[in-house]
Coordinates of C-alpha atoms in Angstrom, one line a residue:
M94 CA -15.0 -26.5 13.4
R95 CA -13.5 -27.6 16.7
F96 CA -13.5 -24.0 17.8
E97 CA -17.1 -23.5 16.9
R98 CA -18.1 -26.6 18.8
L99 CA -16.4 -25.2 21.9
L100 CA -18.4 -22.0 21.5
L101 CA -21.8 -23.8 21.7
P102 CA -21.8 -24.4 25.5
V103 CA -20.5 -20.9 26.1
A104 CA -23.3 -19.5 24.0
L105 CA -25.9 -21.2 26.1
F106 CA -24.7 -19.5 29.2
S107 CA -23.4 -16.2 27.8
S108 CA -26.5 -14.2 28.5
G109 CA -26.2 -14.8 32.2
C110 CA -22.4 -14.3 32.4
A111 CA -20.8 -11.0 33.4
A112 CA -18.3 -9.7 30.9
V113 CA -14.8 -9.9 32.2
P114 CA -11.5 -9.5 30.5
S115 CA -9.6 -12.6 29.7
P116 CA -6.5 -12.9 31.8
S117 CA -4.6 -14.3 28.9
L118 CA -5.1 -11.2 26.7
A119 CA -2.9 -8.2 26.9
P120 CA -4.6 -4.9 27.8
R121 CA -6.1 -3.2 24.8
T122 CA -7.9 0.0 23.8
P123 CA -10.9 0.8 26.0
S124 CA -13.3 0.8 23.1
C125 CA -16.8 -0.5 23.3
W126 CA -18.7 -1.3 20.2
D127 CA -22.3 -2.2 19.7
E128 CA -22.3 -5.3 17.4
S129 CA -26.1 -5.0 16.6
T130 CA -25.5 -1.5 15.2
A131 CA -22.2 -2.4 13.5
R132 CA -23.9 -5.3 11.8
Q133 CA -26.1 -2.9 9.9
T134 CA -23.0 -1.7 7.9
V135 CA -22.4 -5.2 6.5
Q136 CA -23.5 -5.5 2.9
K137 CA -23.5 -9.3 2.8
P138 CA -25.6 -11.4 5.2
T139 CA -23.8 -13.7 7.6
S140 CA -25.0 -17.1 8.7
R141 CA -26.9 -17.6 11.9
W142 CA -24.0 -19.5 13.4
R143 CA -21.5 -16.8 12.5
R144 CA -23.7 -14.2 14.1
L145 CA -24.1 -16.3 17.2
S146 CA -20.3 -16.9 17.5
S147 CA -19.6 -13.3 16.9
H148 CA -21.9 -12.3 19.7
V149 CA -20.3 -14.8 22.1
I150 CA -16.8 -13.6 21.3
A151 CA -17.8 -10.0 21.6
A152 CA -19.4 -10.7 25.0
L153 CA -16.3 -12.5 26.3
W154 CA -14.0 -9.8 25.2
K155 CA -16.0 -6.8 26.5
E156 CA -13.8 -5.2 29.2
E157 CA -14.4 -3.4 32.4
T158 CA -13.6 -0.1 30.7
C159 CA -16.7 -0.6 28.6
V160 CA -18.8 -0.5 31.8
A161 CA -17.1 2.7 32.8
N162 CA -17.9 4.3 29.5
Q163 CA -21.6 3.8 30.2
S164 CA -21.4 6.1 33.2
N165 CA -22.2 9.7 33.3
S166 CA -18.7 10.6 32.0
P167 CA -18.5 13.3 29.3
A168 CA -17.6 10.7 26.7
S169 CA -20.9 8.8 27.4
K170 CA -22.9 11.9 26.5
I171 CA -21.9 12.0 22.9
A172 CA -24.9 11.9 20.7
A173 CA -23.5 9.5 18.1
P174 CA -22.7 6.0 19.3
V175 CA -19.1 4.9 19.3
V176 CA -19.4 2.3 16.5
A177 CA -16.6 1.1 14.2
T178 CA -17.7 0.6 10.6
A179 CA -15.8 -2.6 10.4
P180 CA -17.9 -5.7 9.5
A181 CA -19.7 -7.1 12.5
H182 CA -18.0 -10.5 12.3
T183 CA -14.5 -9.1 12.4
A184 CA -13.9 -10.3 16.0
A185 CA -15.1 -13.8 15.1
R186 CA -12.8 -13.8 12.0
Y187 CA -9.6 -12.5 13.6
G188 CA -10.2 -13.0 17.3
S189 CA -8.2 -16.2 17.6
D190 CA -5.4 -15.2 15.1
V191 CA -1.8 -14.1 15.9
V192 CA 1.0 -12.8 13.7
L193 CA 4.5 -14.2 14.4
R194 CA 7.9 -13.1 13.1
F195 CA 10.5 -15.8 12.4
N196 CA 14.1 -14.8 12.1
V197 CA 15.6 -17.1 9.5
S198 CA 19.4 -17.7 9.4
N199 CA 20.0 -20.6 7.0
A200 CA 18.6 -22.6 4.1
D201 CA 17.4 -25.5 6.2
E202 CA 15.3 -23.2 8.3
L203 CA 13.8 -21.6 5.3
D204 CA 13.0 -24.9 3.6
R205 CA 11.3 -26.2 6.7
L206 CA 9.4 -23.0 7.2
K207 CA 8.3 -23.0 3.5
D208 CA 7.1 -26.6 3.8
A209 CA 5.2 -25.8 7.0
T210 CA 3.4 -22.8 5.5
D211 CA 2.4 -24.8 2.4
T212 CA 1.2 -27.7 4.6
L213 CA -0.9 -25.5 6.9
L214 CA -1.9 -23.0 4.1
L215 CA -0.7 -20.1 6.3
D216 CA -0.9 -16.4 5.4
I217 CA 2.6 -15.1 4.7
W218 CA 2.3 -11.4 5.5
D219 CA 5.7 -10.3 4.3
Y220 CA 9.4 -11.3 4.3
T221 CA 12.7 -9.5 3.9
S222 CA 16.3 -10.5 3.9
S223 CA 16.2 -11.7 7.5
W224 CA 12.6 -12.3 8.7
V225 CA 9.3 -13.8 7.8
D226 CA 5.9 -12.7 9.2
L227 CA 3.1 -15.3 9.3
R228 CA -0.6 -15.0 10.4
L229 CA -2.3 -18.0 11.7
A230 CA -4.9 -19.2 14.2
K231 CA -3.5 -19.4 17.7
D232 CA -4.6 -23.0 17.9
L233 CA -2.2 -23.8 15.0
V234 CA 0.9 -22.4 16.6
P235 CA 1.8 -25.8 18.3
S236 CA 1.3 -27.6 15.0
L237 CA 3.5 -25.0 13.2
L238 CA 6.3 -25.2 15.7
S239 CA 6.3 -29.0 15.6
L240 CA 7.1 -28.8 11.9
L241 CA 10.0 -26.4 12.4
P242 CA 13.6 -27.0 13.6
K243 CA 14.4 -26.2 17.2
S244 CA 16.3 -23.1 16.1
L245 CA 13.1 -21.5 14.7
Q246 CA 11.0 -22.7 17.6
E247 CA 13.2 -20.5 19.8
S248 CA 13.7 -17.7 17.2
H249 CA 10.4 -16.0 16.7
M250 CA 8.4 -13.2 18.3
P251 CA 4.7 -12.1 18.3
L252 CA 3.8 -9.0 16.3
F253 CA 0.1 -9.3 17.2
Q254 CA -1.5 -11.4 19.9
D255 CA -5.1 -12.3 20.2
I256 CA -7.3 -9.3 20.6
S257 CA -4.7 -6.8 19.5
L258 CA -5.0 -7.9 15.9
T259 CA -8.8 -7.5 16.0
Q260 CA -8.4 -4.1 17.6
A261 CA -5.9 -3.0 15.0
V262 CA -8.3 -4.2 12.2
Y263 CA -11.1 -2.1 13.7
D264 CA -8.9 0.9 14.0
T265 CA -8.2 1.1 10.3
Y266 CA -11.9 1.6 9.5
P267 CA -13.4 5.1 9.6
E268 CA -15.6 6.0 12.5
P269 CA -18.3 8.7 13.0
K270 CA -16.7 12.1 13.3
D271 CA -18.1 12.7 16.8
A272 CA -16.8 9.3 18.0
R273 CA -13.1 10.0 17.4
T274 CA -12.7 12.1 20.5
A275 CA -14.1 9.3 22.6
R276 CA -11.8 6.6 21.5
V277 CA -8.1 6.1 22.4
P278 CA -5.8 5.0 19.5
L279 CA -4.5 1.4 19.7
H280 CA -0.9 2.5 20.1
S281 CA -1.6 4.5 23.2
T282 CA -2.6 1.6 25.4
A283 CA -2.2 -1.7 23.7
Q284 CA 0.6 -1.8 21.3
P285 CA 1.8 -4.7 19.2
A286 CA 4.2 -6.8 21.2
H287 CA 7.4 -5.3 19.6
F288 CA 6.1 -1.7 19.4
D289 CA 8.8 0.9 19.0
Q290 CA 7.7 4.4 19.9
R291 CA 10.1 5.7 17.2
A292 CA 7.9 4.2 14.5
K293 CA 5.1 6.5 15.5
L294 CA 7.1 9.8 15.4
P295 CA 5.5 12.2 12.9
S296 CA 7.2 12.9 9.7
Q297 CA 9.6 15.9 9.8
G298 CA 8.7 16.9 6.3
P299 CA 7.2 20.2 5.4
S300 CA 3.6 20.7 6.7
T301 CA 1.0 21.4 4.1
R302 CA -2.7 22.4 4.1
S303 CA -3.5 18.8 3.1
D304 CA -3.3 18.1 6.9
T305 CA -6.8 19.6 7.1
N306 CA -8.2 17.6 4.2
I307 CA -10.8 15.2 5.7
F308 CA -10.4 12.8 2.8
F309 CA -6.9 11.8 4.0
T310 CA -7.7 11.5 7.7
D311 CA -9.3 8.1 7.0
Y312 CA -8.9 5.2 4.6
Q313 CA -11.7 5.4 2.1
P314 CA -13.9 2.7 0.6
L315 CA -14.3 2.2 -3.1
T316 CA -17.8 3.7 -3.0
V317 CA -16.1 7.0 -2.0
I318 CA -13.0 6.8 -4.1
D319 CA -14.7 6.5 -7.5
P320 CA -17.0 9.5 -7.0
W321 CA -14.0 11.5 -5.7
L322 CA -12.0 10.7 -8.8
R323 CA -14.9 11.8 -10.9
L324 CA -15.1 15.1 -8.9
L325 CA -11.4 15.8 -9.5
S326 CA -11.7 15.3 -13.2
S327 CA -14.8 17.5 -13.5
L328 CA -13.2 20.4 -11.5
F329 CA -9.8 20.4 -13.1
T330 CA -10.7 19.8 -16.8
T331 CA -7.6 21.5 -18.2
H332 CA -5.2 18.8 -17.1
T333 CA -7.2 16.0 -15.6
R334 CA -9.2 13.2 -17.2
L335 CA -11.0 10.2 -15.7
I336 CA -10.3 7.0 -17.7
T337 CA -11.1 3.3 -17.3
I338 CA -8.3 0.8 -17.6
G339 CA -10.7 -2.1 -18.0
R340 CA -13.3 -4.1 -16.0
S341 CA -12.7 -6.4 -13.0
A342 CA -13.8 -10.0 -12.8
E343 CA -17.0 -8.8 -11.0
D344 CA -17.4 -6.1 -13.6
R345 CA -16.3 -3.2 -11.6
P346 CA -14.5 -0.4 -13.5
I347 CA -10.8 -0.1 -12.9
S348 CA -10.7 3.7 -12.7
A349 CA -7.7 6.0 -13.1
L350 CA -6.8 9.6 -13.5
R351 CA -4.7 10.8 -16.5
I352 CA -3.0 14.0 -15.3
G353 CA -1.1 16.2 -17.8
V354 CA -1.4 19.1 -20.2
H355 CA -2.1 17.6 -23.6
P356 CA -1.1 19.3 -26.8
T357 CA -4.1 21.2 -28.3
N358 CA -3.5 20.0 -31.9
S359 CA -4.7 16.4 -31.6
E360 CA -4.6 16.0 -35.4
D361 CA -0.8 16.3 -35.6
H362 CA 0.2 12.7 -36.5
D363 CA 3.9 13.6 -36.3
A364 CA 3.7 14.7 -32.7
P365 CA 6.3 13.1 -30.4
K366 CA 5.1 10.3 -28.2
R367 CA 3.5 11.4 -24.9
K368 CA 5.9 10.4 -22.2
T369 CA 3.8 8.8 -19.4
I370 CA 4.5 7.8 -15.8
L371 CA 2.3 5.0 -14.5
I372 CA 1.5 4.9 -10.7
T373 CA -0.5 2.0 -9.4
G374 CA -1.8 0.9 -6.1
G375 CA -4.1 -1.7 -4.6
L376 CA -2.8 -4.8 -6.4
H377 CA -3.2 -6.6 -3.1
A378 CA -6.5 -5.8 -1.6
R379 CA -5.5 -5.4 2.1
E380 CA -2.7 -3.0 1.4
W381 CA -4.9 0.1 2.0
I382 CA -2.0 2.5 2.4
S383 CA -1.0 1.9 -1.2
T384 CA -4.4 3.0 -2.4
S385 CA -4.4 6.0 -0.1
T386 CA -0.9 7.1 -1.2
A387 CA -1.9 6.8 -4.9
N388 CA -4.9 9.0 -4.2
F389 CA -2.7 11.5 -2.3
L390 CA -0.3 11.7 -5.3
A391 CA -3.1 12.2 -7.7
Y392 CA -4.6 15.0 -5.6
S393 CA -1.2 16.7 -5.1
L394 CA -0.5 16.7 -8.8
V395 CA -3.9 17.9 -9.8
T396 CA -4.3 20.7 -7.3
S397 CA -0.7 22.0 -7.6
Y398 CA -0.8 22.7 -11.3
G399 CA -0.5 26.4 -11.9
K400 CA 0.7 26.9 -8.3
S401 CA 3.9 24.9 -8.0
E402 CA 6.3 25.6 -10.9
S403 CA 8.0 22.3 -10.7
I404 CA 4.7 20.3 -10.8
T405 CA 3.4 22.6 -13.6
H406 CA 6.4 21.9 -15.7
M407 CA 6.2 18.2 -14.9
L408 CA 2.6 18.1 -16.1
Q409 CA 3.7 19.9 -19.3
D410 CA 6.4 17.4 -20.0
F411 CA 4.7 14.2 -18.8
D412 CA 1.4 12.5 -18.4
F413 CA 0.8 10.8 -15.0
V414 CA -1.7 7.9 -15.0
V415 CA -2.6 7.1 -11.4
V416 CA -4.6 3.9 -10.8
P417 CA -5.5 3.8 -7.1
T418 CA -7.1 0.4 -7.0
L419 CA -6.1 -2.2 -9.6
N420 CA -8.0 -4.8 -7.7
P421 CA -11.4 -3.2 -7.0
D422 CA -13.2 -6.5 -6.2
G423 CA -10.7 -7.5 -3.6
Y424 CA -10.6 -4.0 -2.2
A425 CA -14.4 -3.8 -1.9
Y426 CA -14.3 -7.2 -0.2
T427 CA -11.9 -6.0 2.5
W428 CA -14.5 -3.4 3.4
T429 CA -17.5 -5.6 3.6
T430 CA -16.2 -9.0 4.7
D431 CA -12.5 -9.7 5.2
R432 CA -10.1 -6.8 6.0
L433 CA -7.0 -9.0 5.4
W434 CA -8.1 -10.4 2.1
R435 CA -5.2 -10.3 -0.4
K436 CA -6.2 -11.7 -3.8
T437 CA -8.8 -10.8 -6.4
R438 CA -12.3 -12.3 -6.2
Q439 CA -12.2 -14.2 -9.4
S440 CA -13.6 -17.8 -9.5
T441 CA -11.1 -20.6 -9.6
S442 CA -11.2 -24.3 -10.1
L443 CA -12.1 -24.7 -6.4
R444 CA -15.4 -22.9 -5.7
F445 CA -14.6 -22.3 -2.1
C446 CA -11.1 -20.8 -2.8
P447 CA -11.6 -17.8 -5.1
G448 CA -9.1 -15.2 -6.0
M449 CA -5.6 -14.9 -7.6
D450 CA -2.4 -13.1 -6.7
L451 CA -2.7 -10.2 -9.2
D452 CA 1.0 -9.2 -8.8
H453 CA 2.3 -12.5 -10.3
S454 CA -0.3 -13.1 -13.0
F455 CA 1.6 -11.4 -15.9
N456 CA 3.1 -13.1 -19.0
F457 CA 6.8 -12.8 -18.2
S458 CA 8.7 -15.7 -16.7
F459 CA 5.4 -17.2 -15.6
P460 CA 6.5 -20.7 -14.6
P461 CA 4.4 -23.7 -15.8
T462 CA 4.3 -25.1 -12.2
A463 CA 3.2 -21.8 -10.7
G464 CA -0.4 -22.7 -10.3
G465 CA -0.4 -24.7 -7.1
T466 CA -3.6 -24.7 -4.9
P467 CA -6.2 -22.0 -5.4
C468 CA -6.5 -21.8 -1.6
S469 CA -3.0 -20.4 -1.3
E470 CA -2.7 -16.6 -0.8
A471 CA 0.0 -16.6 -3.5
F472 CA -2.0 -18.5 -6.2
P473 CA -1.3 -16.6 -9.5
G474 CA -3.7 -18.6 -11.6
D475 CA -3.2 -21.7 -13.7
A476 CA -1.8 -19.6 -16.6
A477 CA -0.5 -16.1 -17.3
F478 CA -3.2 -13.5 -17.6
Q479 CA -5.9 -15.7 -16.2
A480 CA -6.5 -13.0 -13.7
T481 CA -9.0 -10.6 -15.4
E482 CA -7.4 -7.4 -14.0
A483 CA -3.9 -8.3 -15.0
K484 CA -5.0 -9.0 -18.6
A485 CA -7.0 -5.7 -18.6
L486 CA -4.0 -3.7 -17.5
A487 CA -1.6 -5.3 -20.0
S488 CA -4.1 -4.8 -22.9
W489 CA -4.7 -1.2 -22.0
A490 CA -1.0 -0.5 -21.7
R491 CA -0.2 -2.1 -25.1
N492 CA -3.0 -0.3 -26.7
E493 CA -1.7 3.0 -25.4
T494 CA 1.7 2.4 -26.8
Q495 CA 0.5 1.0 -30.2
S496 CA -2.5 3.2 -30.9
N497 CA -2.5 6.3 -28.7
N498 CA 1.1 7.6 -29.2
V499 CA 2.1 6.9 -25.6
E500 CA 5.6 6.0 -24.3
F501 CA 5.7 4.7 -20.7
V502 CA 8.9 6.0 -19.2
A503 CA 8.5 5.1 -15.6
L504 CA 6.4 2.8 -13.3
L505 CA 5.8 3.2 -9.6
D506 CA 3.9 0.2 -8.2
L507 CA 2.9 0.9 -4.6
H508 CA 2.6 -1.9 -2.0
S509 CA 3.1 -2.5 1.7
Y510 CA 4.9 -3.2 3.9
S511 CA 8.7 -3.2 4.8
Q512 CA 9.9 0.1 3.4
Q513 CA 11.8 -1.0 0.3
I514 CA 12.4 0.3 -3.2
L515 CA 12.7 -2.7 -5.5
Y516 CA 13.8 -2.7 -9.1
P517 CA 13.8 -5.6 -11.8
Y518 CA 14.2 -8.4 -11.9
A519 CA 11.9 -10.1 -9.5
Y520 CA 11.8 -13.6 -10.9
S521 CA 15.5 -14.4 -10.5
C522 CA 18.8 -12.8 -9.4
S523 CA 20.8 -14.9 -12.0
T524 CA 20.0 -12.4 -14.8
S525 CA 20.9 -8.7 -14.6
P526 CA 18.5 -6.3 -16.3
P527 CA 19.8 -4.1 -19.1
G528 CA 20.3 -0.6 -17.8
L529 CA 21.0 -1.9 -14.3
E530 CA 23.3 1.1 -13.5
D531 CA 20.5 3.6 -14.4
L532 CA 17.9 1.7 -12.3
E533 CA 20.2 1.7 -9.3
E534 CA 21.1 5.3 -9.6
L535 CA 17.5 6.5 -9.7
A536 CA 16.5 4.1 -7.0
F537 CA 19.1 5.5 -4.6
G538 CA 18.0 9.0 -5.6
L539 CA 14.4 8.2 -4.8
E540 CA 15.4 6.9 -1.4
K541 CA 17.5 9.9 -0.7
A542 CA 14.6 12.3 -1.6
I543 CA 12.4 10.4 0.9
R544 CA 15.0 10.4 3.6
R545 CA 16.0 14.1 3.1
S546 CA 12.4 15.2 3.3
G547 CA 12.1 13.8 6.8
G548 CA 10.6 10.6 5.7
H549 CA 11.5 7.1 6.8
A550 CA 14.6 5.2 5.5
Y551 CA 13.9 2.8 2.7
E552 CA 16.1 -0.1 1.6
V553 CA 17.1 -0.3 -2.1
L554 CA 17.3 -3.8 -3.5
P555 CA 16.7 -5.7 -6.7
A556 CA 13.3 -7.3 -6.4
C557 CA 14.7 -10.8 -6.5
E558 CA 16.5 -10.1 -3.2
G559 CA 13.4 -8.5 -1.8
N560 CA 11.6 -11.8 -2.5
T561 CA 13.9 -14.1 -0.6
I562 CA 16.0 -14.4 2.5
A563 CA 19.7 -13.4 2.3
V564 CA 22.5 -14.4 4.7
S565 CA 25.7 -12.4 4.9
D566 CA 28.8 -14.4 4.6
S567 CA 32.2 -12.8 5.4
K568 CA 33.9 -14.9 2.8
N569 CA 31.4 -15.0 -0.1
G570 CA 29.4 -11.8 0.6
K571 CA 25.6 -12.3 0.4
T572 CA 24.1 -15.7 -0.1
L573 CA 20.6 -15.9 -1.4
M574 CA 18.3 -18.7 -0.3
P575 CA 15.4 -20.3 -2.3
Q576 CA 12.4 -18.0 -2.7
L577 CA 9.6 -18.5 -0.1
E578 CA 6.9 -17.8 -2.8
N579 CA 6.8 -17.9 -6.6
A580 CA 8.2 -14.6 -7.9
G581 CA 7.7 -15.1 -11.6
G582 CA 5.0 -13.4 -13.7
S583 CA 5.4 -10.1 -11.7
M584 CA 3.9 -6.9 -12.9
L585 CA 7.3 -5.1 -12.3
D586 CA 9.2 -7.5 -14.7
Y587 CA 6.4 -7.4 -17.3
F588 CA 6.4 -3.7 -17.7
Y589 CA 10.2 -3.5 -17.6
H590 CA 10.9 -6.3 -20.0
E591 CA 7.9 -6.6 -22.3
L592 CA 6.8 -2.9 -22.5
H593 CA 10.3 -1.6 -22.2
V594 CA 9.6 0.8 -19.3
R595 CA 13.1 2.0 -18.6
Y596 CA 12.5 3.0 -15.0
A597 CA 10.2 0.5 -13.2
Y598 CA 10.0 0.2 -9.4
Q599 CA 8.0 -1.4 -6.7
F600 CA 7.6 0.7 -3.5
K601 CA 6.9 -1.2 -0.3
L602 CA 5.6 1.5 2.0
R603 CA 5.6 1.8 5.7
D604 CA 6.1 0.2 8.1
R605 CA 8.6 -2.5 9.0
G606 CA 6.1 -4.7 10.8
T607 CA 5.0 -2.7 13.8
Y608 CA 1.5 -2.6 12.3
G609 CA 2.1 -4.3 8.9
F610 CA -1.0 -4.1 6.7
L611 CA -2.9 -2.4 9.5
L612 CA -1.0 0.9 9.4
P613 CA -2.8 3.5 11.5
K614 CA -4.8 6.2 9.8
D615 CA -2.5 9.0 11.1
Q616 CA 0.2 7.6 8.9
I617 CA -1.7 8.3 5.6
L618 CA -0.4 11.9 5.2
P619 CA 3.2 11.3 6.3
V620 CA 3.5 8.3 3.8
G621 CA 1.9 10.4 1.1
R622 CA 4.2 13.3 1.6
E623 CA 7.4 11.2 1.5
V624 CA 6.3 9.4 -1.6
L625 CA 5.4 12.7 -3.2
E626 CA 9.0 13.8 -2.6
A627 CA 10.1 10.7 -4.5
V628 CA 7.8 11.5 -7.4
L629 CA 9.2 15.1 -7.6
Y630 CA 12.7 13.7 -7.7
L631 CA 11.6 11.2 -10.4
G632 CA 10.2 14.1 -12.5
G633 CA 13.5 16.1 -12.3
F634 CA 15.5 13.0 -13.0
L635 CA 13.5 12.2 -16.1
Q636 CA 13.6 15.8 -17.3
E637 CA 17.4 15.8 -17.1
T638 CA 17.8 12.3 -18.5
L639 CA 15.4 12.8 -21.4
R640 CA 16.9 16.2 -22.2
L641 CA 13.7 18.1 -21.5
K642 CA 13.8 21.7 -20.7
V643 CA 13.9 22.3 -17.0
K644 CA 13.1 25.8 -15.8
V645 CA 14.8 26.9 -12.6
K646 CA 14.7 30.0 -10.5
V647 CA 18.0 31.8 -10.0
D648 CA 18.6 33.7 -6.8
K649 CA 19.4 37.3 -7.8
K650 CA 21.9 37.9 -4.9
S651 CA 23.9 34.7 -5.0
G652 CA 23.3 33.6 -8.6
D653 CA 22.7 30.0 -7.4
E654 CA 20.0 27.8 -8.8
V655 CA 17.2 27.5 -6.3
G656 CA 15.4 24.8 -8.2
A657 CA 12.0 24.7 -9.7
S658 CA 10.5 23.2 -6.6
D659 CA 11.2 26.3 -4.6
A660 CA 9.3 28.6 -7.0
T661 CA 5.5 29.0 -7.4
V662 CA 3.7 30.5 -10.2
T663 CA 0.3 32.1 -10.4
S664 CA -2.3 31.8 -13.0
D665 CA -6.0 31.9 -13.6
E666 CA -6.3 28.3 -12.5
E667 CA -7.2 29.4 -9.0
E668 CA -10.1 31.4 -10.3
R669 CA -11.4 28.6 -12.4
H670 CA -11.0 25.8 -9.9
G671 CA -11.6 27.6 -6.6
S672 CA -9.5 29.1 -3.9
E673 CA -7.2 27.4 -1.5
E674 CA -9.9 27.5 1.1
D675 CA -11.8 25.0 -1.1
W676 CA -8.9 22.9 -2.3
V677 CA -5.8 22.0 -0.3
V678 CA -2.8 22.6 -2.4
V679 CA 0.3 20.5 -1.8
Q680 CA 3.2 22.7 -2.4
A681 CA 6.3 21.1 -3.9
T682 CA 8.7 22.8 -1.5
R683 CA 11.3 21.5 1.0
E684 CA 12.4 23.1 4.3
D685 CA 15.5 21.0 4.6
A686 CA 19.0 22.3 5.2
A687 CA 20.7 24.0 2.4
S688 CA 23.2 21.1 2.1
D689 CA 20.4 18.6 1.6
E690 CA 19.0 20.7 -1.2
E691 CA 22.4 21.0 -2.8
D692 CA 22.8 17.2 -2.6
L693 CA 19.7 16.6 -4.7
R694 CA 20.5 19.3 -7.2
W695 CA 24.1 18.1 -7.6
D696 CA 22.8 14.6 -8.5
L697 CA 20.9 16.2 -11.4
R698 CA 23.7 18.5 -12.5
R699 CA 26.2 15.7 -12.4
R700 CA 24.0 13.6 -14.7
R701 CA 23.6 16.5 -17.2
R702 CA 27.4 16.8 -17.6
R703 CA 27.8 13.2 -18.6

């Protein structure tokens, strides 16, 4: 409110003021945007005051480069205006926000930081074994620091400052095709404060024709994703079916693709249970890369059937159920109103604080004191399964196992960010899960598959350690501190313990904080490719572990096993579903060194000899 009162005198004089860059802001991308045009994309009306404040902030932040763009330069002659499709009030919402990283080294620092975040209701972006990322209004920084010990006051760094956060938000939304050549990416001129050029290096994995698929050059809204899923299911009817997991709190369908070659004799009551791998994304609305990666995996599996031998055999042995957006209400809200919204949109006991943390709303180790304030970003609800979407997913999964002859053998729950592969348990480190050795073995294999393919390095941890700060002690090893947020009631633990999913993992995708939840669009394909490598490894692991028949290609000269992923098969699928010119086929091949291939094959052969 104080900020809005300060804007009023500025608004009265803004029409007569020249637009100049603020000296306190770091240089940013020279991108002009017409707010009057951008406002037309907003589906929900904004208040008169909000429109006024947005206009004032936009006028104050317009830079000299914008004036230059209005000249007779080639960029100014583009027919389509350079307009981001972000909500028009984005600048007003995020313009005064910053993201800070605190390096925590002891329990007292963590307790003080936790108390401060609870008191000020700050947005905890993410945290790992050594750091905590917080988003807050710039005006609140002095208040926050006053609540922290001196060591933390001097042990933090900015990830985003002022306008760089707003620009990063804008850059995640799609733009008109003709406008892309006229805009300079954020990382080319105004990087986050700690930007490391190595984080932007392209993946060294094998290049595929999916690079030319326009669907994966942008993040896509829900209004595009749902029709796209229907299109895939209608074009690839032999092995793809569109299903609905349930309905959201705002009555949106929770759509999914079931991908697999089902037995033709559906009347066989003695048929073995259909082994199913569940892949989910979008539990937290702002984690767009998780939704895009789930879409990429679904597309790769669907279009590679009949062309990649390894994927063909996988779809004969397993069903994959891919749910790109488990939180459709929250995801839709990030496109129309608040890009950094995290929770669902379900009503709570406080009318002005809707939404629940979907990832901790499940009925396993849900603590009776977990409710807290609904205004918190981590509010899981007042009781387990109060979140509509969590209850719908659990009911669907139980019905599948009890009534539809399904056995869930693996779960990959996609999140961002921090590049981690987490396995149960999340709620506590005091209890070891049964089958811990198998969980760890596969987790390290998944990480190796990602890294050997040219992807980024991921850290393998039990989820309980990924949910807290850990300090290394030369005498006692690793000491875990109290958890910063409630970790009970997690989806990961529920599927592992209650539904007996033997291999359950949470993937926290790129990056490690350079962009956080605002990962640039040019990272969609590299992230998708590296996670696809993990899925291929998972399939081979399960085929070996479950004693399923694995077909491999043998080199005639050397007699060595080449591996199913190196062989492709042909069938009439291409004739039925279109040529490669119409559909981009993601081949399940690697162009790594021979030693790297042998490492992965040796892991599987060693397991078979046990």
